[in-house]
Amino acid sequence: MNTQDIDVDNNTSKPEPVSIAFAIGNTYKRLSPSEAKYDKRTGRHLKIHDWTLYVDILPGYDVDIIDRVTFDMRDDSFLTTAFTCHSPIRIRHDLGSQFIGKISGISNQNNSQQEQIGQSTKEEEKKEPPITTRPNPNNTGCRWRFSTRQQTFGPVDVHINIRGVGGCRCTVPYKIKLEVGGYECPQNELPVFIEKRPHQQLKPLKMVDSIFSIEMQFEIKSYAEGGFNPAHKTAKSVYSRSKLPVRYISREGQVEDFASKQSASMPWLVQYANPTFDGISISSPPLTGGQGLNDCYKIIEGLPPSCIVSDNFSATSSNLLNVQINVSNLSLQQITKICQNFVKYEEAMDSFMSYNQREDRCKQCRSNKSAVEGSTNKQRNVRIAACGDKTLGDLITCMNPSNDDGQNYKLDLRCIHTNNKLEFRQHVSSKDKTTVTHWIRFCTGFVRNSARLRSPAALKSTTSIEEEFDLLFEYVVKDRCLRNFYREGRNIYIKEEEEERTRKLLAEQNVKKNCENDDDSSMSISGSSSSDGEIK
């Protein structure tokens, strides 16, 4: 075997195992009897011990090698004994067990933090910065913390299970230390986690049982005349592939159902989109969780070639993927928090959308941030928060003030009155299953986490888009697979836009150069004529 053969074999061999160093410890705070609650199992013991158990991935190591950390509580006082954290947060490396997590909404929530960078605004003045200030995103010397916060009436034994992206595991026993200031294990007492299959990618989190529906709109590929009916063909195609019930509605209102005798679910609707958009609309019935995503997969696989996605998304196009989320079980205050977060992170979401879907450029997905009264992030945040003490109508007017039926907003609330749904309207349609289902995951995760966590504060005016993007996925969406997916998409858009700017600049330079050459030619011709006249 020659050297070249060895190189080829090495390139195709399995990747080398990756080692990850981590720290384990817990914070601690003793509660007063007035603050403490009784345990739910017996109702006799006051839970006076407030602590956060954590696993920190140390600086210099790739946190995305770790898929999740499960904290298995070996104690009879817990109704639920295992708590899993998938989405870590960044903290300063020098904090260690000084970190005191501040609860973020309901009890036993992971990944809470007393202060986030970008949370306070210039309008807010603080006498001294808290010790838990979030690290600078450009600083690589930070820890990534997987954690769970609990309150107990005594010390607890825990088995901490760390799982890598390739399936490798590491289990570390730990006993909660009820010591003022908390405790962190000495580094030499901990093992090093080794992932033997580090080439595996993070997978999206399990789809929560949210109720949602979607509408996909497609343009129609032109065909020769001959009785071709693209909407009818689409309905027949998606049914033959998916075996899900499908109902075709013609322009004249005639209905034809495609369904098996065993099917009892509501049908998907296939019809022409609307009089101003000569395309096809495919609408789902109410869908739930992972099964709903599977149904979307089947429908998309059955789309015929006649359905196309326009490469030239215009500011007046309706070629959108609309996702509706059922919010019938949410209070006005919870819906208000969703709206606050949407306005807070609208620019971050714009960053992974195409040009005409950003800011306030499209009639079908107008900007909520521009619509809300206020000139600063703080003013807009306070304006939306005030609606939580009023009525749903006030919140809708605040977020969607336009009465023009031809205009819609990126987050449209106007259908809540009729069907208890809010609608995400910003994403363009796609025939790629991953693109569609990841956007559904994003929307459902955004709504669920915004509703259950504490009310968001406004971003600093100096917060960069990069930091806003990181905050969105770290504290709201909480899915690193989706973060990586949309970061890659955003980078593609940035590259395409840079190339487009370069092409325009070169074109302008060529036009200017041609004009200068034309001027030089005219001057040369004029000079020649004058010379001839002098000779004569």
Coordinates of C-alpha atoms in Angstrom, one line a residue:
M1 CA 0.0 0.0 0.0
N2 CA 1.5 3.4 -1.0
T3 CA 1.3 6.7 0.8
Q4 CA -1.6 7.9 -1.4
D5 CA -3.7 4.9 -0.4
I6 CA -3.1 5.6 3.3
D7 CA -4.3 9.2 2.8
V8 CA -7.4 8.1 1.1
D9 CA -8.2 5.5 3.8
N10 CA -7.6 8.1 6.5
N11 CA -10.0 10.6 4.8
T12 CA -12.8 8.0 4.7
S13 CA -12.2 6.6 8.2
K14 CA -14.2 7.4 11.2
P15 CA -13.4 10.7 12.9
E16 CA -11.3 10.8 16.0
P17 CA -13.1 10.8 19.4
V18 CA -13.6 14.2 21.0
S19 CA -13.0 14.9 24.7
I20 CA -15.1 17.5 26.6
A21 CA -14.1 18.8 30.0
F22 CA -16.9 19.9 32.3
A23 CA -17.6 21.2 35.8
I24 CA -20.3 20.1 38.2
G25 CA -21.7 22.0 41.1
N26 CA -24.7 23.6 42.7
T27 CA -25.7 27.1 43.8
Y28 CA -27.5 27.5 47.1
K29 CA -29.9 29.8 48.9
R30 CA -31.8 29.2 52.1
L31 CA -35.4 30.4 52.0
S32 CA -37.3 31.9 55.0
P33 CA -40.4 30.0 56.2
S34 CA -42.6 32.7 54.6
E35 CA -40.9 32.1 51.2
A36 CA -40.9 28.3 51.3
K37 CA -43.6 26.0 50.1
Y38 CA -44.7 22.6 51.3
D39 CA -43.7 19.5 49.3
K40 CA -46.3 18.1 47.0
R41 CA -45.9 14.5 47.9
T42 CA -46.6 14.6 51.6
G43 CA -47.6 18.3 52.2
R44 CA -45.8 18.3 55.5
H45 CA -42.3 19.5 54.8
L46 CA -41.2 23.1 54.0
K47 CA -38.9 23.3 51.0
I48 CA -36.4 25.8 52.5
H49 CA -33.5 24.9 50.3
D50 CA -33.3 26.7 46.9
W51 CA -30.5 25.4 44.6
T52 CA -29.5 25.1 41.0
L53 CA -27.6 22.0 39.9
Y54 CA -25.4 22.6 36.9
V55 CA -23.1 21.0 34.4
D56 CA -20.8 23.6 32.8
I57 CA -18.9 22.9 29.5
L58 CA -15.6 24.6 30.1
P59 CA -14.1 27.3 27.7
G60 CA -12.4 25.9 24.7
Y61 CA -14.7 22.9 24.2
D62 CA -17.5 22.5 21.7
V63 CA -20.8 22.5 23.6
D64 CA -22.6 21.2 20.5
I65 CA -20.9 17.8 21.1
I66 CA -23.3 17.5 24.1
D67 CA -26.8 16.6 23.1
R68 CA -28.4 16.9 26.6
V69 CA -27.9 16.5 30.3
T70 CA -30.4 14.6 32.5
F71 CA -30.5 15.2 36.3
D72 CA -32.0 12.0 37.9
M73 CA -33.1 12.9 41.4
R74 CA -32.7 9.9 43.8
D75 CA -35.2 11.2 46.3
D76 CA -38.8 10.3 47.2
S77 CA -39.8 14.0 47.7
F78 CA -40.0 14.5 43.9
L79 CA -43.1 13.8 42.0
T80 CA -41.0 13.9 38.8
T81 CA -37.6 12.5 39.4
A82 CA -35.8 13.3 36.1
F83 CA -35.2 16.7 34.6
T84 CA -33.6 17.1 31.2
C85 CA -31.8 20.2 29.8
H86 CA -31.2 20.4 26.1
S87 CA -30.5 24.1 25.7
P88 CA -27.5 25.6 27.7
I89 CA -26.9 29.2 28.4
R90 CA -23.6 31.2 28.4
I91 CA -22.2 32.5 31.7
R92 CA -19.0 34.1 32.6
H93 CA -16.2 31.6 33.3
D94 CA -15.4 33.1 36.7
L95 CA -18.9 32.8 38.2
G96 CA -18.9 29.1 39.0
S97 CA -21.3 28.4 41.9
Q98 CA -21.9 32.1 42.5
F99 CA -24.6 31.9 39.8
I100 CA -28.0 32.2 41.4
G101 CA -30.6 31.3 38.8
K102 CA -33.7 33.5 38.9
I103 CA -36.8 31.5 38.1
S104 CA -38.1 32.1 34.6
G105 CA -41.8 31.5 34.7
I106 CA -43.1 28.1 36.0
S107 CA -41.3 26.0 38.5
N108 CA -38.4 23.7 37.7
Q109 CA -37.5 25.6 34.5
N110 CA -34.0 25.2 33.1
N111 CA -31.7 27.9 31.7
S112 CA -32.9 30.8 33.8
Q113 CA -30.6 33.7 34.6
Q114 CA -30.8 36.8 36.7
E115 CA -29.6 39.1 34.0
Q116 CA -29.2 38.9 30.3
I117 CA -27.0 41.2 28.2
G118 CA -29.3 43.3 26.1
Q119 CA -32.1 43.1 28.6
S120 CA -32.0 46.6 30.2
T121 CA -32.2 49.8 28.2
K122 CA -30.8 53.3 28.5
E123 CA -34.0 54.4 30.1
E124 CA -33.2 52.1 33.0
E125 CA -30.4 53.0 35.4
K126 CA -28.8 50.5 37.8
K127 CA -26.6 51.5 40.7
E128 CA -24.3 48.5 40.2
P129 CA -24.2 45.7 37.7
P130 CA -25.2 42.2 38.9
I131 CA -22.6 39.6 39.1
T132 CA -24.5 37.4 36.7
T133 CA -24.1 39.7 33.7
R134 CA -24.1 37.6 30.6
P135 CA -20.7 37.3 28.8
N136 CA -19.9 39.2 25.7
P137 CA -20.9 37.0 22.7
N138 CA -17.5 37.5 21.1
N139 CA -15.7 36.3 24.2
T140 CA -14.8 32.6 23.8
G141 CA -13.8 32.3 27.5
C142 CA -17.3 31.5 28.8
R143 CA -19.0 28.4 30.1
W144 CA -22.1 26.8 28.6
R145 CA -24.4 25.8 31.4
F146 CA -26.9 22.9 31.5
S147 CA -28.9 23.3 34.7
T148 CA -32.1 22.6 36.7
R149 CA -33.4 24.7 39.6
Q150 CA -35.2 23.0 42.5
Q151 CA -36.5 23.6 46.0
T152 CA -36.3 20.8 48.6
F153 CA -36.6 20.2 52.3
G154 CA -33.3 18.3 52.5
P155 CA -30.1 17.3 50.6
V156 CA -30.6 15.2 47.5
D157 CA -28.6 12.5 45.8
V158 CA -28.5 12.9 42.0
H159 CA -27.2 10.9 39.1
I160 CA -26.1 13.2 36.3
N161 CA -26.3 11.7 32.9
I162 CA -24.4 13.5 30.0
R163 CA -25.3 12.3 26.5
G164 CA -23.3 13.3 23.4
V165 CA -24.6 13.8 19.8
G166 CA -23.3 10.4 18.8
G167 CA -25.0 8.5 21.7
C168 CA -22.0 8.2 24.1
R169 CA -22.9 8.6 27.8
C170 CA -21.3 9.6 31.0
T171 CA -22.9 9.2 34.4
V172 CA -21.6 11.1 37.5
P173 CA -23.1 10.7 41.0
Y174 CA -23.5 14.0 43.0
K175 CA -25.0 15.0 46.3
I176 CA -26.4 18.5 46.6
K177 CA -24.3 20.7 49.0
L178 CA -26.4 22.9 51.2
E179 CA -23.6 25.4 51.7
V180 CA -23.8 29.2 51.6
G181 CA -22.4 30.3 48.3
G182 CA -22.8 26.9 46.7
Y183 CA -20.2 24.3 45.8
E184 CA -18.3 23.2 42.8
C185 CA -16.4 19.8 42.5
P186 CA -12.7 20.0 42.1
Q187 CA -11.7 19.5 38.5
N188 CA -9.4 16.5 39.3
E189 CA -12.4 14.6 40.8
L190 CA -14.4 14.6 37.6
P191 CA -14.0 12.4 34.5
V192 CA -13.6 13.7 30.9
F193 CA -16.5 13.1 28.6
I194 CA -15.6 11.3 25.4
E195 CA -17.8 11.3 22.3
K196 CA -16.7 8.6 19.8
R197 CA -19.0 9.8 17.0
P198 CA -18.6 13.6 17.1
H199 CA -19.5 13.9 13.4
Q200 CA -23.2 13.4 14.2
Q201 CA -25.4 16.6 14.1
L202 CA -27.7 17.9 16.7
K203 CA -31.3 16.9 16.1
P204 CA -34.3 19.2 16.7
L205 CA -36.1 18.8 20.0
K206 CA -39.2 16.6 20.2
M207 CA -42.2 18.4 18.9
V208 CA -44.5 19.6 21.7
D209 CA -48.2 18.8 21.5
S210 CA -49.1 22.2 20.2
I211 CA -52.2 22.5 17.9
F212 CA -51.3 24.3 14.7
S213 CA -52.3 24.5 11.0
I214 CA -50.5 25.7 7.9
E215 CA -51.3 27.3 4.5
M216 CA -48.8 26.9 1.7
Q217 CA -49.1 29.0 -1.5
F218 CA -47.4 28.1 -4.8
E219 CA -47.2 29.6 -8.2
I220 CA -48.4 27.5 -11.2
K221 CA -45.9 26.3 -13.8
S222 CA -47.3 27.1 -17.3
Y223 CA -48.3 24.3 -19.5
A224 CA -49.7 24.0 -23.0
E225 CA -53.5 24.3 -23.3
G226 CA -55.5 21.1 -23.2
G227 CA -57.8 21.1 -20.2
F228 CA -55.0 21.1 -17.6
N229 CA -56.3 22.0 -14.2
P230 CA -53.3 22.5 -11.9
A231 CA -55.2 22.7 -8.6
H232 CA -57.2 19.5 -9.3
K233 CA -54.0 17.7 -10.3
T234 CA -52.3 18.9 -7.1
A235 CA -55.2 17.6 -5.0
K236 CA -55.1 14.3 -6.7
S237 CA -51.3 14.1 -6.5
V238 CA -51.0 14.8 -2.8
Y239 CA -53.8 12.4 -2.0
S240 CA -52.2 9.5 -4.0
R241 CA -48.9 10.0 -2.2
S242 CA -50.1 10.8 1.4
K243 CA -53.4 8.9 1.6
L244 CA -54.6 11.8 3.7
P245 CA -58.1 13.1 3.0
V246 CA -58.0 16.0 0.5
R247 CA -60.7 18.3 -0.7
Y248 CA -60.5 20.2 -4.0
I249 CA -62.5 23.4 -4.4
S250 CA -62.7 24.8 -7.9
R251 CA -62.9 28.6 -8.8
E252 CA -66.7 28.1 -9.2
G253 CA -67.0 26.6 -5.8
Q254 CA -67.4 23.0 -6.9
V255 CA -66.1 20.4 -4.4
E256 CA -64.5 17.0 -5.0
D257 CA -63.2 14.9 -2.1
F258 CA -60.3 12.4 -2.2
A259 CA -60.5 10.2 0.8
S260 CA -60.3 6.5 1.8
K261 CA -63.2 4.9 3.6
Q262 CA -61.1 4.4 6.7
S263 CA -60.2 8.0 7.0
A264 CA -62.0 10.0 9.8
S265 CA -59.8 13.1 10.0
M266 CA -60.6 16.5 8.5
P267 CA -59.4 17.1 4.9
W268 CA -56.6 19.2 3.6
L269 CA -58.0 21.9 1.2
V270 CA -56.6 22.5 -2.2
Q271 CA -57.9 25.5 -4.1
Y272 CA -56.8 28.6 -6.2
A273 CA -55.3 31.0 -3.8
N274 CA -57.2 34.2 -4.5
P275 CA -58.3 36.5 -7.4
T276 CA -55.1 38.6 -7.2
F277 CA -52.7 35.7 -7.0
D278 CA -52.9 33.1 -9.8
G279 CA -51.6 30.2 -7.7
I280 CA -52.6 27.3 -5.5
S281 CA -53.3 27.4 -1.8
I282 CA -53.0 24.2 0.3
S283 CA -54.4 24.5 3.8
S284 CA -54.3 21.9 6.5
P285 CA -56.8 21.0 9.2
P286 CA -55.8 21.4 12.8
L287 CA -52.6 19.3 13.4
T288 CA -51.0 18.3 16.6
G289 CA -47.3 17.7 17.6
G290 CA -45.1 15.2 15.8
Q291 CA -48.0 13.5 14.0
G292 CA -48.9 16.9 12.5
L293 CA -45.3 17.2 11.2
N294 CA -45.5 13.8 9.7
D295 CA -48.7 14.7 7.8
C296 CA -46.9 17.9 6.5
Y297 CA -44.1 15.6 5.2
K298 CA -46.5 13.4 3.3
I299 CA -48.3 16.3 1.7
I300 CA -45.1 18.0 0.6
E301 CA -43.8 14.7 -0.9
G302 CA -46.9 14.6 -3.0
L303 CA -46.6 18.0 -4.6
P304 CA -46.4 17.8 -8.4
P305 CA -43.9 19.7 -10.6
S306 CA -46.6 22.2 -11.5
C307 CA -46.3 23.7 -8.1
I308 CA -43.3 26.0 -7.9
V309 CA -41.8 28.4 -5.5
S310 CA -40.9 31.8 -7.1
D311 CA -37.3 32.7 -7.0
N312 CA -38.3 36.4 -7.3
F313 CA -40.4 37.0 -4.1
S314 CA -41.9 40.4 -4.6
A315 CA -43.2 42.9 -2.1
T316 CA -46.8 42.2 -3.1
S317 CA -46.5 38.5 -3.5
S318 CA -48.7 36.0 -1.5
N319 CA -46.3 33.1 -2.1
L320 CA -46.1 32.6 1.7
L321 CA -46.0 29.8 4.2
N322 CA -48.5 30.8 6.9
V323 CA -48.4 29.0 10.3
Q324 CA -51.4 29.3 12.7
I325 CA -51.0 28.4 16.3
N326 CA -53.9 27.7 18.6
V327 CA -53.9 29.9 21.6
S328 CA -57.3 29.1 23.1
N329 CA -55.6 27.9 26.3
L330 CA -53.5 31.0 26.8
S331 CA -54.4 34.0 28.9
L332 CA -54.3 37.6 27.6
Q333 CA -51.1 38.1 29.7
Q334 CA -49.4 35.1 28.0
I335 CA -50.4 36.3 24.5
T336 CA -49.0 39.7 25.5
K337 CA -45.6 38.1 26.3
I338 CA -45.6 36.5 22.9
C339 CA -46.2 39.8 21.2
Q340 CA -43.4 41.5 23.3
N341 CA -40.9 38.8 22.3
F342 CA -41.9 39.0 18.6
V343 CA -41.3 42.8 18.5
K344 CA -38.2 42.4 20.6
Y345 CA -36.7 39.8 18.2
E346 CA -38.2 40.9 14.9
E347 CA -34.9 42.1 13.4
A348 CA -33.2 38.8 14.4
M349 CA -36.0 36.9 12.5
D350 CA -35.6 39.3 9.6
S351 CA -32.0 38.4 9.3
F352 CA -32.7 34.8 8.1
M353 CA -35.5 35.9 5.7
S354 CA -35.1 37.0 2.1
Y355 CA -34.9 40.7 1.3
N356 CA -38.6 41.5 0.6
Q357 CA -39.7 39.6 3.7
R358 CA -37.8 41.9 6.0
E359 CA -38.7 45.2 7.8
D360 CA -41.9 46.6 6.3
R361 CA -41.5 45.8 2.6
C362 CA -44.3 43.3 2.0
K363 CA -48.0 44.0 2.2
Q364 CA -48.7 40.5 3.2
C365 CA -46.2 40.5 6.1
R366 CA -45.9 44.0 7.4
S367 CA -43.6 44.8 10.4
N368 CA -45.1 44.6 13.9
K369 CA -42.2 46.5 15.3
S370 CA -42.9 49.5 13.0
A371 CA -46.7 49.3 13.8
V372 CA -46.3 49.5 17.6
E373 CA -46.3 53.0 19.0
G374 CA -43.0 54.2 20.4
S375 CA -39.6 55.3 19.1
T376 CA -37.4 53.1 21.4
N377 CA -37.4 49.5 22.4
K378 CA -38.4 50.4 25.9
Q379 CA -41.4 52.4 24.8
R380 CA -42.6 49.7 22.5
N381 CA -42.2 47.0 25.2
V382 CA -44.1 49.1 27.7
R383 CA -46.8 49.9 25.2
I384 CA -47.5 46.2 24.5
A385 CA -47.2 45.3 28.2
A386 CA -50.0 47.8 29.0
C387 CA -52.4 45.8 26.8
G388 CA -52.1 42.8 29.2
D389 CA -54.2 44.7 31.7
K390 CA -56.8 45.7 29.1
T391 CA -58.6 43.6 26.5
L392 CA -57.6 41.4 23.6
G393 CA -59.0 44.0 21.2
D394 CA -56.5 46.6 22.6
L395 CA -53.6 44.2 22.0
I396 CA -54.8 43.5 18.4
T397 CA -55.0 47.2 17.7
C398 CA -51.6 47.7 19.1
M399 CA -49.9 45.0 17.1
N400 CA -52.1 45.1 13.9
P401 CA -53.4 48.7 13.6
S402 CA -54.1 48.7 9.9
N403 CA -57.7 48.2 8.9
D404 CA -56.8 47.5 5.2
D405 CA -58.0 44.0 4.3
G406 CA -55.2 43.7 1.7
Q407 CA -52.5 44.1 4.4
N408 CA -51.4 41.5 7.0
Y409 CA -48.7 41.5 9.6
K410 CA -45.8 39.1 10.3
L411 CA -47.5 38.2 13.5
D412 CA -51.2 38.6 12.7
L413 CA -53.6 38.5 15.6
R414 CA -56.8 39.4 13.9
C415 CA -58.0 35.7 13.5
I416 CA -57.9 35.2 17.3
H417 CA -61.4 36.5 17.6
T418 CA -62.8 34.0 15.0
N419 CA -60.8 30.8 15.5
N420 CA -58.5 31.4 18.6
K421 CA -55.3 31.3 16.4
L422 CA -52.4 33.7 15.9
E423 CA -50.6 33.6 12.6
F424 CA -47.0 33.7 11.5
R425 CA -46.9 35.1 8.0
Q426 CA -43.3 35.9 7.2
H427 CA -41.9 32.7 5.8
V428 CA -41.9 32.0 2.0
S429 CA -43.4 28.7 0.8
S430 CA -41.1 25.8 0.1
K431 CA -41.2 22.3 -1.3
D432 CA -38.4 21.3 1.0
K433 CA -39.7 19.3 4.0
T434 CA -37.1 20.3 6.4
T435 CA -37.6 24.0 5.6
V436 CA -41.3 23.8 6.3
T437 CA -41.2 21.6 9.4
H438 CA -38.3 23.6 11.0
W439 CA -40.4 26.8 10.6
I440 CA -43.3 25.1 12.2
R441 CA -41.0 24.0 15.1
F442 CA -39.7 27.5 15.4
C443 CA -43.2 29.0 15.6
T444 CA -44.6 26.5 18.1
G445 CA -41.5 26.7 20.3
F446 CA -41.6 30.5 20.2
V447 CA -45.2 30.6 21.3
R448 CA -44.9 28.0 24.0
N449 CA -41.8 29.3 25.6
S450 CA -42.8 33.0 25.4
A451 CA -46.1 32.2 27.1
R452 CA -44.6 30.2 30.0
L453 CA -41.5 32.2 30.8
R454 CA -41.4 35.6 32.5
S455 CA -42.3 38.8 30.7
P456 CA -39.4 40.0 28.5
A457 CA -37.6 43.3 29.0
A458 CA -36.5 45.5 26.2
L459 CA -33.2 45.1 24.3
K460 CA -30.5 47.7 24.6
S461 CA -30.4 50.1 21.7
T462 CA -26.8 49.0 21.1
T463 CA -27.5 45.3 20.9
S464 CA -26.1 43.9 17.7
I465 CA -28.1 41.7 15.3
E466 CA -25.7 38.8 16.1
E467 CA -26.3 39.1 19.8
E468 CA -30.1 39.5 19.2
F469 CA -30.0 36.3 17.1
D470 CA -28.2 34.4 19.9
L471 CA -30.6 35.6 22.6
L472 CA -33.6 34.6 20.5
F473 CA -32.5 30.9 20.3
E474 CA -30.8 30.7 23.7
Y475 CA -33.6 32.1 25.8
V476 CA -36.8 31.8 23.7
V477 CA -36.7 29.1 21.0
K478 CA -34.3 26.9 23.0
D479 CA -33.3 24.6 20.2
R480 CA -29.7 24.5 19.0
C481 CA -30.5 22.5 15.9
L482 CA -32.9 25.2 14.7
R483 CA -30.3 27.9 15.6
N484 CA -27.7 26.2 13.4
F485 CA -30.2 25.8 10.6
Y486 CA -31.2 29.4 10.5
R487 CA -27.7 30.7 11.1
E488 CA -26.6 28.8 8.0
G489 CA -29.5 30.2 6.1
R490 CA -28.7 33.7 7.2
N491 CA -25.1 33.3 6.1
I492 CA -26.3 32.2 2.7
Y493 CA -28.5 35.3 2.4
I494 CA -25.6 37.5 3.5
K495 CA -23.3 36.0 0.9
E496 CA -25.9 36.3 -1.8
E497 CA -26.5 40.0 -0.9
E498 CA -22.8 40.8 -0.9
E499 CA -22.5 39.2 -4.3
E500 CA -25.5 41.2 -5.6
R501 CA -24.0 44.4 -4.2
T502 CA -20.7 43.6 -5.9
R503 CA -22.5 42.9 -9.2
K504 CA -24.4 46.2 -9.0
L505 CA -21.2 48.1 -8.1
L506 CA -19.3 46.6 -11.0
A507 CA -22.2 47.4 -13.3
E508 CA -22.3 51.0 -12.2
Q509 CA -18.5 51.2 -12.7
N510 CA -18.8 49.8 -16.2
V511 CA -21.6 52.3 -17.1
K512 CA -19.5 55.1 -15.7
K513 CA -16.5 53.9 -17.6
N514 CA -18.4 53.6 -20.9
C515 CA -19.8 57.1 -20.4
E516 CA -16.2 58.4 -19.9
N517 CA -15.1 56.5 -23.0
D518 CA -17.9 58.0 -25.0
D519 CA -17.0 61.5 -23.8
D520 CA -13.4 60.9 -24.7
S521 CA -14.4 59.8 -28.2
S522 CA -16.6 62.8 -28.7
M523 CA -13.8 65.2 -27.6
S524 CA -11.4 63.4 -30.0
I525 CA -13.7 63.7 -32.9
S526 CA -14.4 67.4 -32.1
G527 CA -10.7 68.1 -31.9
S528 CA -10.0 66.5 -35.3
S529 CA -12.6 68.6 -37.0
S530 CA -11.2 71.8 -35.5
S531 CA -7.7 70.8 -36.7
D532 CA -8.9 70.2 -40.2
G533 CA -10.5 73.6 -40.3
E534 CA -7.2 75.3 -39.4
I535 CA -5.4 73.4 -42.1
K536 CA -7.9 74.6 -44.6

